[in-house]
């Protein structure tokens, strides 16, 4: 299972020998943001979405759980200090919430 804690390791693995600037440009984020993610920091929601698309990972699969059998789900989000949320970010957040709801329902079925 992919976790928020392993997101940076996945990015490093996929980036391989490619330079951080080239990978960041490919993703559509800054190289400093990509570096922070690789070092274990959580990106804002829009950059999180872009990274997931680049990795080919469904954002709902990144759960932050360490124990699959645990019934306590950990949700984490990092918001920018901007007082206004961009429409694109709001849409990404809505998609994330819906995906989380689907994931919880699937766990209940299992």
Tab-separated table of C-alpha atoms in Angstrom:
chain	number	residue	atom	x	y	z
A	1	UNK	CA	0.000	0.000	0.000
A	2	UNK	CA	1.233	3.452	-0.871
A	3	UNK	CA	1.306	5.814	2.082
A	4	UNK	CA	1.895	9.533	2.433
A	5	UNK	CA	5.173	8.643	4.113
A	6	UNK	CA	6.312	6.636	1.061
A	7	UNK	CA	5.295	9.277	-1.509
A	8	UNK	CA	8.771	10.852	-1.564
A	9	UNK	CA	10.457	7.466	-2.009
A	10	UNK	CA	8.156	6.701	-4.957
A	11	UNK	CA	9.073	10.014	-6.563
A	12	UNK	CA	12.800	9.330	-6.109
A	13	UNK	CA	12.396	5.848	-7.579
A	14	UNK	CA	10.458	7.031	-10.636
A	15	UNK	CA	12.770	9.991	-11.202
A	16	UNK	CA	15.753	7.629	-11.310
A	17	UNK	CA	18.694	9.236	-13.080
A	18	UNK	CA	16.590	12.139	-14.338
A	19	UNK	CA	17.566	15.462	-12.804
A	20	UNK	CA	15.238	17.030	-10.251
A	21	UNK	CA	14.635	20.091	-12.456
A	22	UNK	CA	13.717	17.954	-15.471
A	23	UNK	CA	11.362	15.778	-13.406
A	24	UNK	CA	9.749	18.818	-11.783
A	25	UNK	CA	9.187	20.397	-15.187
A	26	UNK	CA	7.634	17.148	-16.434
A	27	UNK	CA	5.294	17.079	-13.414
A	28	UNK	CA	4.483	20.781	-13.645
A	29	UNK	CA	5.802	21.815	-10.233
A	30	UNK	CA	8.869	23.674	-8.994
A	31	UNK	CA	12.100	21.815	-8.373
A	32	UNK	CA	12.122	23.086	-4.777
A	33	UNK	CA	8.660	21.574	-4.205
A	34	UNK	CA	9.786	18.266	-5.686
A	35	UNK	CA	12.872	18.306	-3.482
A	36	UNK	CA	10.747	18.880	-0.368
A	37	UNK	CA	8.446	15.986	-1.333
A	38	UNK	CA	11.447	13.715	-1.849
A	39	UNK	CA	12.596	14.694	1.635
A	40	UNK	CA	9.297	13.645	3.210
A	41	UNK	CA	7.312	16.886	3.220
A	42	UNK	CA	3.696	16.886	2.077
A	43	UNK	CA	2.828	19.017	-0.946
A	44	UNK	CA	-0.241	21.215	-1.203
A	45	UNK	CA	-3.294	19.556	-2.723
A	46	UNK	CA	-2.742	20.734	-6.291
A	47	UNK	CA	0.886	19.624	-6.342
A	48	UNK	CA	-0.154	16.372	-4.677
A	49	UNK	CA	-2.589	15.768	-7.540
A	50	UNK	CA	0.061	16.545	-10.161
A	51	UNK	CA	2.555	14.205	-8.516
A	52	UNK	CA	-0.024	11.408	-8.328
A	53	UNK	CA	-0.830	11.848	-12.033
A	54	UNK	CA	2.896	11.713	-12.869
A	55	UNK	CA	3.360	8.611	-10.721
A	56	UNK	CA	0.287	6.988	-12.252
A	57	UNK	CA	-1.163	6.538	-8.763
A	58	UNK	CA	-4.795	7.093	-7.806
A	59	UNK	CA	-4.752	9.723	-5.022
A	60	UNK	CA	-7.229	7.605	-3.065
A	61	UNK	CA	-4.670	4.797	-2.738
A	62	UNK	CA	-2.398	7.000	-0.679
A	63	UNK	CA	-4.037	6.540	2.678
A	64	UNK	CA	-1.484	7.283	5.361
A	65	UNK	CA	-2.283	3.971	7.043
A	66	UNK	CA	0.453	1.773	8.403
A	67	UNK	CA	-1.818	-1.118	9.375
A	68	UNK	CA	-4.330	-2.272	6.762
A	69	UNK	CA	-6.466	-3.868	9.459
A	70	UNK	CA	-6.717	-0.694	11.488
A	71	UNK	CA	-10.087	1.031	11.451
A	72	UNK	CA	-8.633	4.431	12.215
A	73	UNK	CA	-7.988	6.314	9.016
A	74	UNK	CA	-5.520	9.142	9.007
A	75	UNK	CA	-6.283	11.999	6.659
A	76	UNK	CA	-3.732	14.694	6.139
A	77	UNK	CA	-3.843	17.784	4.034
A	78	UNK	CA	-1.441	20.649	3.726
A	79	UNK	CA	-2.983	23.971	2.800
A	80	UNK	CA	-1.140	27.021	1.603
A	81	UNK	CA	-1.333	30.155	3.676
A	82	UNK	CA	-3.412	31.826	0.972
A	83	UNK	CA	-6.726	33.046	2.327
A	84	UNK	CA	-8.507	32.115	-0.909
A	85	UNK	CA	-8.605	28.609	-2.268
A	86	UNK	CA	-8.242	28.307	-6.041
A	87	UNK	CA	-11.044	26.604	-7.946
A	88	UNK	CA	-8.608	23.965	-9.215
A	89	UNK	CA	-7.509	23.172	-5.652
A	90	UNK	CA	-11.107	22.994	-4.442
A	91	UNK	CA	-11.890	20.550	-7.254
A	92	UNK	CA	-8.861	18.390	-6.368
A	93	UNK	CA	-9.921	18.394	-2.717
A	94	UNK	CA	-13.458	17.356	-3.647
A	95	UNK	CA	-12.093	14.502	-5.773
A	96	UNK	CA	-9.877	13.402	-2.901
A	97	UNK	CA	-12.784	13.364	-0.442
A	98	UNK	CA	-14.952	11.342	-2.819
A	99	UNK	CA	-12.120	8.875	-3.446
A	100	UNK	CA	-11.598	8.496	0.302
A	101	UNK	CA	-15.288	7.790	0.787
A	102	UNK	CA	-15.157	5.107	-1.908
A	103	UNK	CA	-12.084	3.559	-0.294
A	104	UNK	CA	-13.784	3.414	3.110
A	105	UNK	CA	-16.844	1.766	1.579
A	106	UNK	CA	-14.638	-0.815	-0.147
A	107	UNK	CA	-12.896	-1.601	3.159
A	108	UNK	CA	-16.254	-2.099	4.821
A	109	UNK	CA	-17.234	-4.573	2.097
A	110	UNK	CA	-14.013	-6.564	2.544
